[in-house]
């Protein structure tokens, strides 16, 4: 486990070039979107005001980046030594994830250059306000957690670096990060509290914000697991079975809590029957809960599954699929009750989404190659 | 003094004078669109159409009887859009209108999702887009003039007066003409009450009204279960995290001191 080892492999492989190409193409399309406005660049309309960008780049992106606060909780707050080696990687993924989310928001809002307004014009009665503020602050927190590694490498501003690396400062940032994450992860669900008649009762509940938070915890752990497996493959390292086992158990427990909460809530409202009504919605619900929650929950509870890397990847993949589907369902089922027009994203919307993801992967690769992300140096804590 | 409008749908003859007056007063472009099998024209509200008359080909007994329903923002007493907006670009004025400030708006379009009546529309085709909707002719109302559409109506369909008098007038008409109206003032309770109210001769569901609308004000839906609690939840979370941090790191800390 020597960080220097990561510099041995070639940075510019074919895959890296492809990622870079897609990112550049996305950037060109983004310029086009800024030049012509939302109408020509997207298939959004008055009956589908939110599309792929909100559903995937923002709502899903934030959930997928939840690994940052879950792992820093385990590694620093709960002080589980096992998770310390991946704390940096998880923080980095979250940081990049949030950068992409912020960029996605920038492109999605109608007046991109007014994106700073909520910082000055407060409206504390708005869920959207809370989300914007929490996401901005959390991105800043992640940046401050990331900064020392960069400064270390560049060997500049060592005073700032030493300050940020102080135990008290780091722990303050970690705790702030968890609090801010709770605030906006839940509030992304809270957005839909105001659409009771539009969102199908299998999804609508006055606890939807809590469900969003719980599912973010599940998918955050799954994302970190996949990342740990894939990055070990990339660097030709032994798999960290101890960490993976811990993450898998955590995911399974988190899924159980989510499952009980969601089913319990439906049962109390007397809506359990709706899942068997045979409609499109009930089908989507069954896939979401079956493939995304119940099956991986059972799989990850089994010791032999947890010992097998392919089975782990498959199970965590299902969790990720389930949460992506959940976010899409919530956004688009709400909108399906807002008017007749069917929505399918334009190629520009796809190009920008793919470009953002590629840019994220590219930056990730760049950073893990040149910065000591996988060096368990901070184990000293 | 808060103002309101009562729309008596039984009086409307579908002449669309109100539609034209609205376009003229707000200097909105009129677009020609060929009919699409319906007399409602244009078919939907949009960024340059704040109000329109929806045509319903109905029957009374076995006689054909057309029904015409004026659509526009209902100007909720406690509007969902205003609570949804992250920058306070939409707000309810003391005179009644719910107005929009394009300089504050960031274009997140959450107001469009939040509105139970699907009223706010967006200027999709510009690079500096605004949210658009009926503004109850706020400048006219502020100087005690009736909105342009009300003024233009030849059939006196709309009654513009103080908010309190609107509901009284609606009740008076329902009571004075037994059998003429259904006993429902749309907008009296809907969404916690709206500045514009309707009376009609048949159930509102049959006239295209959204009858799934909750009777409670919408902002409470996000405020009560979520936003009002968030500071307490965060405080609790901080306490729990602090506790765990202390308990789990005590040992290390002592070791570190040695
Ligand atoms: S689109 Fe504009 S007016 Fe509507 S909620 Fe967003 S910022 Fe407010």
XYZ file of C-alpha atoms and ligand atoms in Angstrom:
647
model
C 0.000 0.000 0.000
C 2.418 2.612 -1.146
C 0.994 5.763 -2.680
C 3.961 6.224 -4.954
C 3.065 2.948 -6.590
C 0.054 4.574 -8.178
C 2.310 6.676 -10.369
C 3.673 3.637 -12.072
C 0.775 3.135 -14.422
C 0.267 5.203 -17.486
C -2.189 8.044 -17.061
C -3.231 8.502 -20.674
C -4.712 5.183 -21.676
C -7.343 4.801 -24.357
C -10.062 4.960 -21.730
C -8.728 8.243 -20.408
C -8.782 9.737 -23.887
C -12.361 8.634 -24.394
C -13.392 10.207 -21.088
C -11.630 13.412 -22.016
C -13.265 13.425 -25.440
C -16.751 12.962 -23.998
C -16.106 15.670 -21.429
C -14.939 18.121 -24.072
C -17.913 17.312 -26.250
C -20.202 17.869 -23.248
C -18.534 21.211 -22.627
C -19.161 22.295 -26.214
C -22.820 21.344 -25.925
C -22.953 23.207 -22.607
C -21.745 26.344 -24.372
C -24.452 25.799 -26.956
C -27.061 25.512 -24.191
C -25.828 28.779 -22.663
C -25.928 30.484 -26.037
C -29.419 29.410 -27.117
C -31.327 28.875 -23.876
C -33.205 25.894 -22.511
C -35.879 25.655 -25.171
C -33.747 24.777 -28.196
C -31.234 22.722 -26.194
C -33.647 20.558 -24.235
C -37.015 18.875 -24.548
C -38.319 20.593 -21.443
C -41.719 22.237 -21.584
C -44.357 23.763 -19.360
C -45.653 20.300 -18.509
C -42.157 18.907 -17.873
C -40.268 21.752 -16.256
C -37.722 19.345 -14.773
C -35.961 16.792 -16.923
C -32.919 14.575 -17.092
C -30.606 17.148 -15.541
C -32.627 17.567 -12.360
C -33.496 13.880 -12.157
C -29.993 12.561 -12.793
C -27.294 15.234 -12.567
C -28.746 16.806 -9.455
C -31.109 14.531 -7.540
C -29.322 11.279 -8.323
C -25.845 12.826 -8.334
C -26.237 14.105 -4.807
C -27.439 10.706 -3.605
C -24.581 8.878 -5.303
C -22.081 11.223 -3.689
C -23.410 10.388 -0.226
C -20.436 8.077 0.321
C -18.503 11.122 1.450
C -20.395 11.770 4.621
C -21.160 8.132 5.465
C -17.531 7.044 5.259
C -16.140 10.089 7.029
C -18.649 9.375 9.748
C -17.391 5.811 10.084
C -13.720 6.710 9.816
C -13.503 9.853 11.922
C -16.554 10.243 14.117
C -17.063 6.577 14.944
C -13.307 6.049 14.696
C -13.533 2.647 13.017
C -9.937 2.111 11.921
C -11.074 -0.245 9.216
C -12.565 2.594 7.161
C -9.703 5.027 7.454
C -7.847 3.897 4.328
C -10.826 4.760 2.121
C -11.815 8.014 3.813
C -9.768 10.112 1.420
C -11.053 8.376 -1.683
C -14.640 8.741 -0.479
C -14.130 12.417 0.277
C -12.577 12.968 -3.125
C -15.470 11.242 -4.898
C -17.937 13.338 -2.965
C -16.041 16.522 -3.781
C -15.975 15.759 -7.492
C -19.600 14.615 -7.358
C -20.707 17.881 -5.829
C -18.686 19.931 -8.280
C -20.605 18.187 -11.037
C -23.897 18.751 -9.254
C -23.171 22.454 -8.918
C -22.247 22.582 -12.578
C -25.401 20.648 -13.466
C -27.507 23.130 -11.515
C -25.720 25.995 -13.242
C -26.697 24.627 -16.641
C -30.201 23.635 -15.636
C -31.477 26.837 -14.123
C -32.932 29.292 -16.577
C -30.651 32.119 -15.466
C -27.288 30.459 -14.825
C -25.599 33.710 -13.932
C -28.104 34.344 -11.165
C -26.994 31.172 -9.390
C -25.583 33.214 -6.511
C -28.915 34.900 -5.718
C -29.988 32.549 -2.918
C -26.874 33.489 -0.964
C -28.085 37.061 -0.733
C -31.850 36.828 -1.123
C -33.027 34.487 1.586
C -36.311 32.691 1.691
C -36.060 30.291 4.622
C -39.572 28.969 4.022
C -38.391 27.341 0.796
C -37.033 23.808 0.549
C -35.161 24.836 -2.568
C -33.431 27.606 -0.647
C -32.309 25.163 1.995
C -30.969 22.774 -0.623
C -29.041 25.437 -2.470
C -27.450 26.763 0.713
C -26.576 23.304 2.081
C -25.127 22.120 -1.220
C -23.005 25.246 -1.612
C -21.678 25.030 1.923
C -21.061 21.299 1.690
C -19.135 21.723 -1.544
C -17.017 24.293 0.266
C -16.456 21.891 3.174
C -15.408 19.143 0.784
C -13.066 21.545 -0.950
C -11.431 22.429 2.368
C -11.020 18.735 3.156
C -9.460 18.204 -0.250
C -7.251 21.300 -0.317
C -4.466 20.117 2.020
C -3.647 17.153 -0.264
C -3.246 19.505 -3.188
C -1.187 22.013 -1.205
C 0.933 19.181 0.048
C 1.690 18.068 -3.442
C 2.399 21.578 -4.709
C 4.250 22.370 -1.512
C 2.773 25.845 -1.246
C 0.813 27.601 1.476
C 2.010 25.127 4.033
C 0.544 27.270 6.796
C -2.945 26.832 5.389
C -2.292 23.145 4.874
C -1.177 22.614 8.438
C -4.166 24.533 9.733
C -6.629 22.458 7.676
C -4.926 19.264 8.734
C -5.292 20.038 12.410
C -7.353 17.424 14.129
C -9.821 19.942 15.518
C -10.319 21.608 12.136
C -10.696 18.339 10.272
C -13.221 17.009 12.771
C -15.190 20.240 12.660
C -15.337 19.992 8.880
C -16.398 16.349 9.025
C -19.201 17.043 11.472
C -20.346 20.101 9.545
C -20.323 17.968 6.408
C -22.568 15.354 7.970
C -25.000 17.969 9.209
C -25.129 19.731 5.847
C -25.567 16.382 4.104
C -28.498 15.510 6.286
C -29.960 18.909 5.470
C -29.919 18.653 1.712
C -30.094 14.895 1.143
C -33.399 14.884 2.979
C -34.627 18.134 1.496
C -34.247 16.850 -2.041
C -37.109 14.557 -1.093
C -38.733 17.400 0.809
C -39.166 19.221 -2.510
C -42.005 16.858 -3.282
C -43.892 17.369 -0.035
C -45.721 20.183 -1.785
C -47.038 17.972 -4.619
C -49.405 15.643 -2.732
C -51.908 15.278 -5.554
C -49.284 14.837 -8.272
C -46.981 12.194 -6.808
C -48.337 8.636 -6.674
C -49.238 7.480 -3.140
C -46.653 4.681 -3.301
C -44.025 7.428 -3.189
C -45.770 10.361 -1.576
C -45.546 10.444 2.169
C -45.012 13.234 4.603
C -41.793 11.400 5.509
C -40.425 11.402 1.983
C -37.511 13.579 3.084
C -36.454 10.985 5.650
C -36.705 8.264 3.026
C -34.460 10.261 0.714
C -31.877 10.569 3.441
C -31.974 6.864 4.313
C -31.704 5.770 0.706
C -28.787 8.173 0.233
C -26.980 6.423 3.092
C -27.550 3.043 1.412
C -26.403 4.148 -2.003
C -23.490 6.118 -0.603
C -22.108 2.940 0.954
C -22.701 1.003 -2.260
C -20.930 3.608 -4.346
C -17.911 3.572 -2.055
C -17.824 -0.231 -2.216
C -17.845 -0.239 -5.993
C -15.237 2.487 -6.049
C -13.004 0.507 -3.687
C -13.299 -2.609 -5.821
C -12.784 -0.856 -9.134
C -9.864 1.241 -7.962
C -8.137 -1.820 -6.540
C -8.573 -3.488 -9.913
C -7.225 -0.429 -11.654
C -4.138 -0.332 -9.514
C -3.707 -4.119 -9.541
C -3.952 -4.229 -5.784
C -5.320 -6.885 -3.471
C -8.958 -6.285 -2.619
C -9.481 -4.820 0.801
C -11.777 -7.571 1.968
C -12.084 -6.259 5.500
C -13.347 -2.886 4.347
C -15.616 -4.391 1.722
C -17.162 -6.724 4.259
C -17.791 -3.857 6.637
C -19.343 -1.709 3.907
C -21.526 -4.585 2.735
C -22.832 -5.237 6.220
C -23.483 -1.545 6.662
C -25.356 -1.397 3.367
C -27.470 -4.390 4.287
C -28.449 -2.869 7.620
C -29.159 0.522 6.040
C -31.344 -1.169 3.422
C -33.250 -2.981 6.142
C -33.932 0.272 7.980
C -35.049 1.906 4.734
C -37.240 -1.046 3.835
C -38.963 -1.162 7.225
C -39.489 2.595 7.248
C -40.969 2.676 3.761
C -43.162 -0.392 4.061
C -44.203 0.566 7.568
C -45.248 3.996 6.376
C -47.287 2.514 3.520
C -48.893 0.033 5.906
C -49.887 2.738 8.365
C -51.466 4.761 5.597
C -53.208 1.584 4.403
C -51.631 1.868 0.983
C -49.811 -1.448 0.835
C -52.369 -2.823 -1.598
C -51.494 -0.189 -4.177
C -48.298 -2.036 -5.045
C -50.291 -4.924 -6.485
C -52.780 -2.859 -8.450
C -51.014 -3.837 -11.689
C -50.493 -0.318 -12.959
C -47.251 1.051 -14.385
C -46.604 2.727 -11.058
C -47.055 -0.440 -9.049
C -44.670 -2.220 -11.415
C -42.060 0.486 -11.013
C -42.479 0.330 -7.277
C -42.003 -3.439 -7.190
C -38.868 -3.250 -9.330
C -37.508 -0.415 -7.223
C -38.126 -2.168 -3.921
C -37.463 -5.709 -5.124
C -34.340 -5.300 -7.216
C -33.073 -2.195 -5.517
C -33.745 -3.002 -1.877
C -34.940 -6.487 -0.893
C -32.657 -8.646 -3.051
C -29.402 -6.777 -2.306
C -30.378 -6.548 1.349
C -30.664 -10.349 1.554
C -27.613 -10.968 -0.613
C -25.373 -8.654 1.363
C -26.529 -10.248 4.595
C -24.913 -13.510 3.507
C -21.336 -14.120 4.439
C -20.417 -16.052 1.314
C -21.768 -13.321 -0.942
C -19.761 -10.742 0.934
C -16.628 -12.779 0.304
C -17.057 -12.806 -3.466
C -16.034 -9.701 -5.383
C -18.336 -10.231 -8.412
C -21.318 -10.905 -6.152
C -20.541 -7.788 -4.165
C -20.355 -5.700 -7.316
C -23.671 -7.102 -8.518
C -25.435 -6.489 -5.208
C -24.157 -2.958 -4.837
C -24.992 -2.364 -8.474
C -28.604 -3.274 -7.693
C -28.711 -0.789 -4.830
C -27.421 1.938 -7.129
C -29.943 0.983 -9.792
C -32.724 1.074 -7.202
C -31.892 4.559 -5.987
C -31.481 5.945 -9.509
C -34.877 4.473 -10.378
C -36.364 5.921 -7.211
C -35.199 9.444 -7.997
C -36.421 9.173 -11.587
C -39.763 7.822 -10.435
C -40.303 10.629 -7.970
C -39.444 13.375 -10.442
C -41.188 12.000 -13.499
C -44.263 10.463 -11.873
C -44.931 13.853 -10.316
C -44.641 15.504 -13.673
C -46.701 12.890 -15.476
C -49.637 14.472 -13.657
C -48.844 17.961 -14.879
C -50.005 17.667 -18.459
C -50.166 15.328 -21.398
C -46.880 15.974 -23.197
C -44.506 13.015 -22.974
C -40.893 13.834 -22.257
C -37.766 12.222 -23.595
C -34.453 14.022 -23.157
C -32.880 15.662 -26.209
C -29.460 14.525 -27.393
C -28.009 17.706 -25.972
C -29.333 16.797 -22.546
C -27.742 13.371 -22.829
C -24.482 14.803 -24.141
C -24.149 17.172 -21.204
C -25.032 14.497 -18.654
C -22.553 12.044 -20.171
C -19.985 14.823 -20.406
C -20.356 15.691 -16.731
C -19.947 12.079 -15.637
C -16.921 11.652 -17.918
C -15.356 14.827 -16.606
C -15.823 13.501 -13.087
C -14.179 10.169 -13.890
C -11.356 11.915 -15.715
C -10.649 14.263 -12.826
C -10.843 11.370 -10.407
C -8.257 9.469 -12.348
C -6.071 12.525 -12.641
C -6.210 13.236 -8.937
C -5.632 9.697 -7.699
C -2.657 9.506 -10.002
C -0.946 12.605 -8.710
C -2.221 13.124 -5.191
C -1.783 10.801 -2.220
C -5.416 9.668 -2.113
C -4.768 6.028 -1.398
C -1.939 6.678 1.014
C -3.205 5.815 4.437
C -0.974 8.543 5.821
C -3.652 10.166 7.917
C -4.087 6.946 9.850
C -2.184 8.589 12.610
C -5.285 10.602 13.609
C -57.404 46.136 1.414
C -57.196 42.727 -0.167
C -59.158 42.389 -3.369
C -60.763 39.428 -5.060
C -62.767 38.418 -8.108
C -65.811 36.207 -8.347
C -66.196 34.426 -11.693
C -69.761 33.383 -12.453
C -69.212 30.749 -15.128
C -72.931 30.601 -15.944
C -72.793 34.096 -17.417
C -69.880 33.644 -19.789
C -70.652 33.557 -23.506
C -67.129 32.682 -24.631
C -66.437 35.884 -26.555
C -62.808 35.979 -25.342
C -62.822 39.746 -24.840
C -60.994 39.127 -21.574
C -58.281 37.200 -23.390
C -57.774 40.065 -25.818
C -57.835 42.701 -23.107
C -55.193 40.791 -21.180
C -52.930 40.582 -24.211
C -53.412 44.266 -24.896
C -52.821 45.475 -21.356
C -49.685 43.368 -20.902
C -48.484 43.948 -24.427
C -48.209 40.232 -25.120
C -47.826 38.870 -28.583
C -50.880 37.192 -30.074
C -49.969 34.066 -31.994
C -52.014 32.405 -34.633
C -52.371 28.674 -34.181
C -54.723 26.587 -36.322
C -57.511 24.955 -34.362
C -56.878 21.471 -33.186
C -60.404 20.106 -32.977
C -61.267 22.280 -30.000
C -62.574 25.807 -29.730
C -60.261 26.571 -26.849
C -57.619 28.777 -28.381
C -54.793 28.717 -27.640
C -55.162 25.327 -26.056
C -53.053 26.007 -23.003
C -51.820 28.848 -20.887
C -48.272 29.789 -21.772
C -45.664 32.445 -21.135
C -47.487 34.853 -23.446
C -51.012 33.800 -22.544
C -51.987 34.595 -18.956
C -55.650 33.805 -19.328
C -57.891 31.899 -21.693
C -61.432 30.661 -22.036
C -61.764 26.926 -22.037
C -64.708 25.673 -24.118
C -66.773 22.707 -22.946
C -69.323 21.089 -25.228
C -71.844 20.022 -22.561
C -75.503 19.144 -22.321
C -78.218 20.449 -20.037
C -80.941 17.830 -20.032
C -80.930 16.752 -23.680
C -80.150 20.249 -24.937
C -76.624 21.142 -25.999
C -75.213 23.775 -23.738
C -71.732 25.175 -24.082
C -69.795 26.022 -20.962
C -66.962 28.517 -20.885
C -64.441 28.634 -18.100
C -61.921 31.406 -17.655
C -58.504 30.185 -16.619
C -55.832 32.270 -14.946
C -53.837 32.370 -11.739
C -56.151 32.070 -8.723
C -53.903 34.172 -6.477
C -53.906 31.969 -3.388
C -54.077 33.663 -0.013
C -51.050 31.596 1.018
C -49.444 30.622 -2.305
C -47.459 27.426 -2.841
C -45.250 29.111 -5.451
C -44.189 31.880 -3.091
C -43.137 29.384 -0.436
C -41.346 27.236 -3.012
C -39.235 30.000 -4.500
C -35.700 29.966 -3.072
C -35.172 33.681 -3.563
C -38.621 35.090 -2.826
C -39.221 36.129 -6.416
C -42.925 35.366 -6.070
C -44.931 37.023 -3.368
C -48.421 37.826 -2.263
C -49.106 41.549 -2.033
C -51.466 43.009 0.583
C -53.818 44.043 -2.246
C -54.266 40.413 -3.320
C -52.145 39.807 -6.423
C -49.343 37.226 -6.358
C -46.549 38.957 -8.233
C -43.201 37.960 -9.670
C -39.836 39.691 -9.662
C -37.811 38.616 -12.673
C -34.618 40.164 -11.281
C -34.598 37.844 -8.296
C -35.643 34.662 -10.110
C -32.905 32.120 -10.831
C -35.061 29.973 -13.075
C -35.149 26.786 -11.016
C -38.808 26.259 -12.002
C -39.772 24.770 -8.657
C -42.746 27.167 -8.575
C -44.106 25.379 -11.657
C -43.979 22.051 -9.855
C -45.322 23.413 -6.598
C -48.422 25.189 -7.933
C -51.458 22.950 -7.427
C -53.186 24.632 -10.385
C -50.237 24.436 -12.818
C -50.279 28.157 -13.482
C -46.692 29.441 -13.733
C -45.327 29.069 -17.262
C -41.829 29.538 -18.572
C -40.214 31.443 -21.406
C -38.332 28.491 -22.821
C -36.989 30.143 -25.913
C -34.898 32.971 -24.574
C -31.525 33.141 -22.830
C -32.921 35.350 -20.085
C -36.184 33.550 -19.379
C -38.865 34.715 -16.982
C -41.648 32.867 -15.265
C -44.949 34.198 -16.551
C -48.451 34.103 -15.192
C -51.447 36.315 -14.559
C -50.452 39.093 -12.164
C -54.014 40.236 -11.346
C -53.073 43.492 -13.070
C -51.275 44.400 -9.867
C -50.590 47.983 -10.900
C -54.258 48.572 -11.752
C -55.490 46.904 -8.577
C -53.060 48.942 -6.481
C -54.773 52.077 -7.724
C -58.205 50.549 -7.173
C -58.957 49.820 -10.816
C -60.458 46.529 -11.944
C -58.147 44.155 -13.853
C -58.168 44.511 -17.635
C -60.113 41.290 -18.223
C -62.803 42.238 -15.720
C -63.151 45.636 -17.325
C -63.475 44.195 -20.822
C -66.136 41.562 -20.100
C -69.470 42.451 -21.718
C -71.450 39.931 -19.637
C -70.353 41.017 -16.169
C -69.010 37.526 -15.553
C -66.413 38.785 -13.111
C -67.218 40.672 -9.964
C -64.251 42.599 -8.579
C -64.424 43.791 -4.994
C -62.943 43.440 -1.534
C -61.965 39.866 -0.765
C -64.588 39.477 1.978
C -67.382 40.715 -0.258
C -66.565 38.198 -2.988
C -67.520 35.164 -0.965
C -70.645 36.901 0.348
C -71.721 37.715 -3.174
C -71.135 34.117 -4.236
C -73.276 32.858 -1.382
C -75.933 35.408 -2.119
C -76.212 34.249 -5.732
C -76.272 30.583 -4.805
C -79.033 31.205 -2.239
C -81.083 33.618 -4.340
C -81.297 31.356 -7.367
C -82.072 27.890 -6.022
C -81.236 25.222 -8.559
C -79.130 27.465 -10.734
C -75.792 26.792 -9.085
C -74.154 23.840 -7.395
C -73.466 24.572 -3.775
C -69.711 24.947 -4.068
C -67.637 28.087 -4.234
C -64.418 26.975 -5.907
C -61.582 28.869 -4.312
C -63.307 29.503 -1.001
C -61.492 26.616 0.638
C -59.260 25.283 -2.146
C -55.562 25.634 -1.299
C -56.571 27.445 1.868
C -58.563 30.043 -0.057
C -57.814 31.979 -3.235
C -58.434 35.583 -4.228
C -60.307 34.442 -7.303
C -63.402 32.293 -6.761
C -65.819 30.540 -9.087
C -69.442 29.500 -9.039
C -70.944 27.138 -11.609
C -74.076 25.215 -12.533
C -72.446 21.777 -12.444
C -69.753 20.028 -10.443
C -66.397 21.711 -10.974
C -64.756 18.425 -11.828
C -66.807 18.385 -15.037
C -65.510 21.817 -15.977
C -61.863 20.896 -15.905
C -61.147 22.166 -12.406
C -58.624 20.347 -10.288
C -60.784 19.018 -7.480
C -57.935 17.073 -5.843
C -56.608 20.297 -4.432
C -56.119 20.213 -0.688
C -58.155 22.607 1.461
C -55.116 23.440 3.529
C -52.594 26.082 2.509
C -49.776 24.429 0.561
C -46.766 26.077 2.189
C -47.528 24.154 5.385
C -46.881 20.916 3.505
C -43.165 21.618 3.359
C -42.968 23.758 6.467
C -44.596 21.489 9.038
C -43.016 18.082 8.477
C -39.651 19.321 7.291
C -38.444 22.910 7.335
C -39.789 23.931 10.729
C -37.992 20.997 12.332
C -34.695 21.143 10.529
C -32.844 23.290 13.040
C -33.896 21.030 15.901
C -32.950 17.962 13.945
C -29.564 19.448 13.160
C -29.048 20.326 16.812
C -29.945 16.772 17.793
C -27.651 15.394 15.122
C -24.809 17.593 16.368
C -25.329 16.328 19.908
C -25.355 12.693 18.773
C -22.294 13.131 16.567
C -20.478 14.946 19.333
C -21.345 12.167 21.758
C -20.169 9.414 19.438
C -17.047 11.360 18.594
C -16.224 11.806 22.258
C -16.865 8.200 23.251
C -15.146 6.625 20.284
C -12.098 8.868 20.208
C -11.386 9.127 23.926
C -8.890 6.301 23.937
C -6.936 7.557 20.936
C -6.816 11.002 22.323
C -5.277 9.842 25.555
C -2.791 7.758 23.653
C -1.996 10.723 21.476
C -1.133 12.806 24.510
C 1.417 10.367 25.809
S -38.322 29.632 -11.214
Fe -37.886 31.668 -10.373
S -39.816 32.283 -9.439
Fe -39.970 30.074 -9.769
S -39.260 29.158 -7.829
Fe -37.458 29.278 -9.170
S -36.477 31.213 -8.659
Fe -38.579 31.316 -7.851
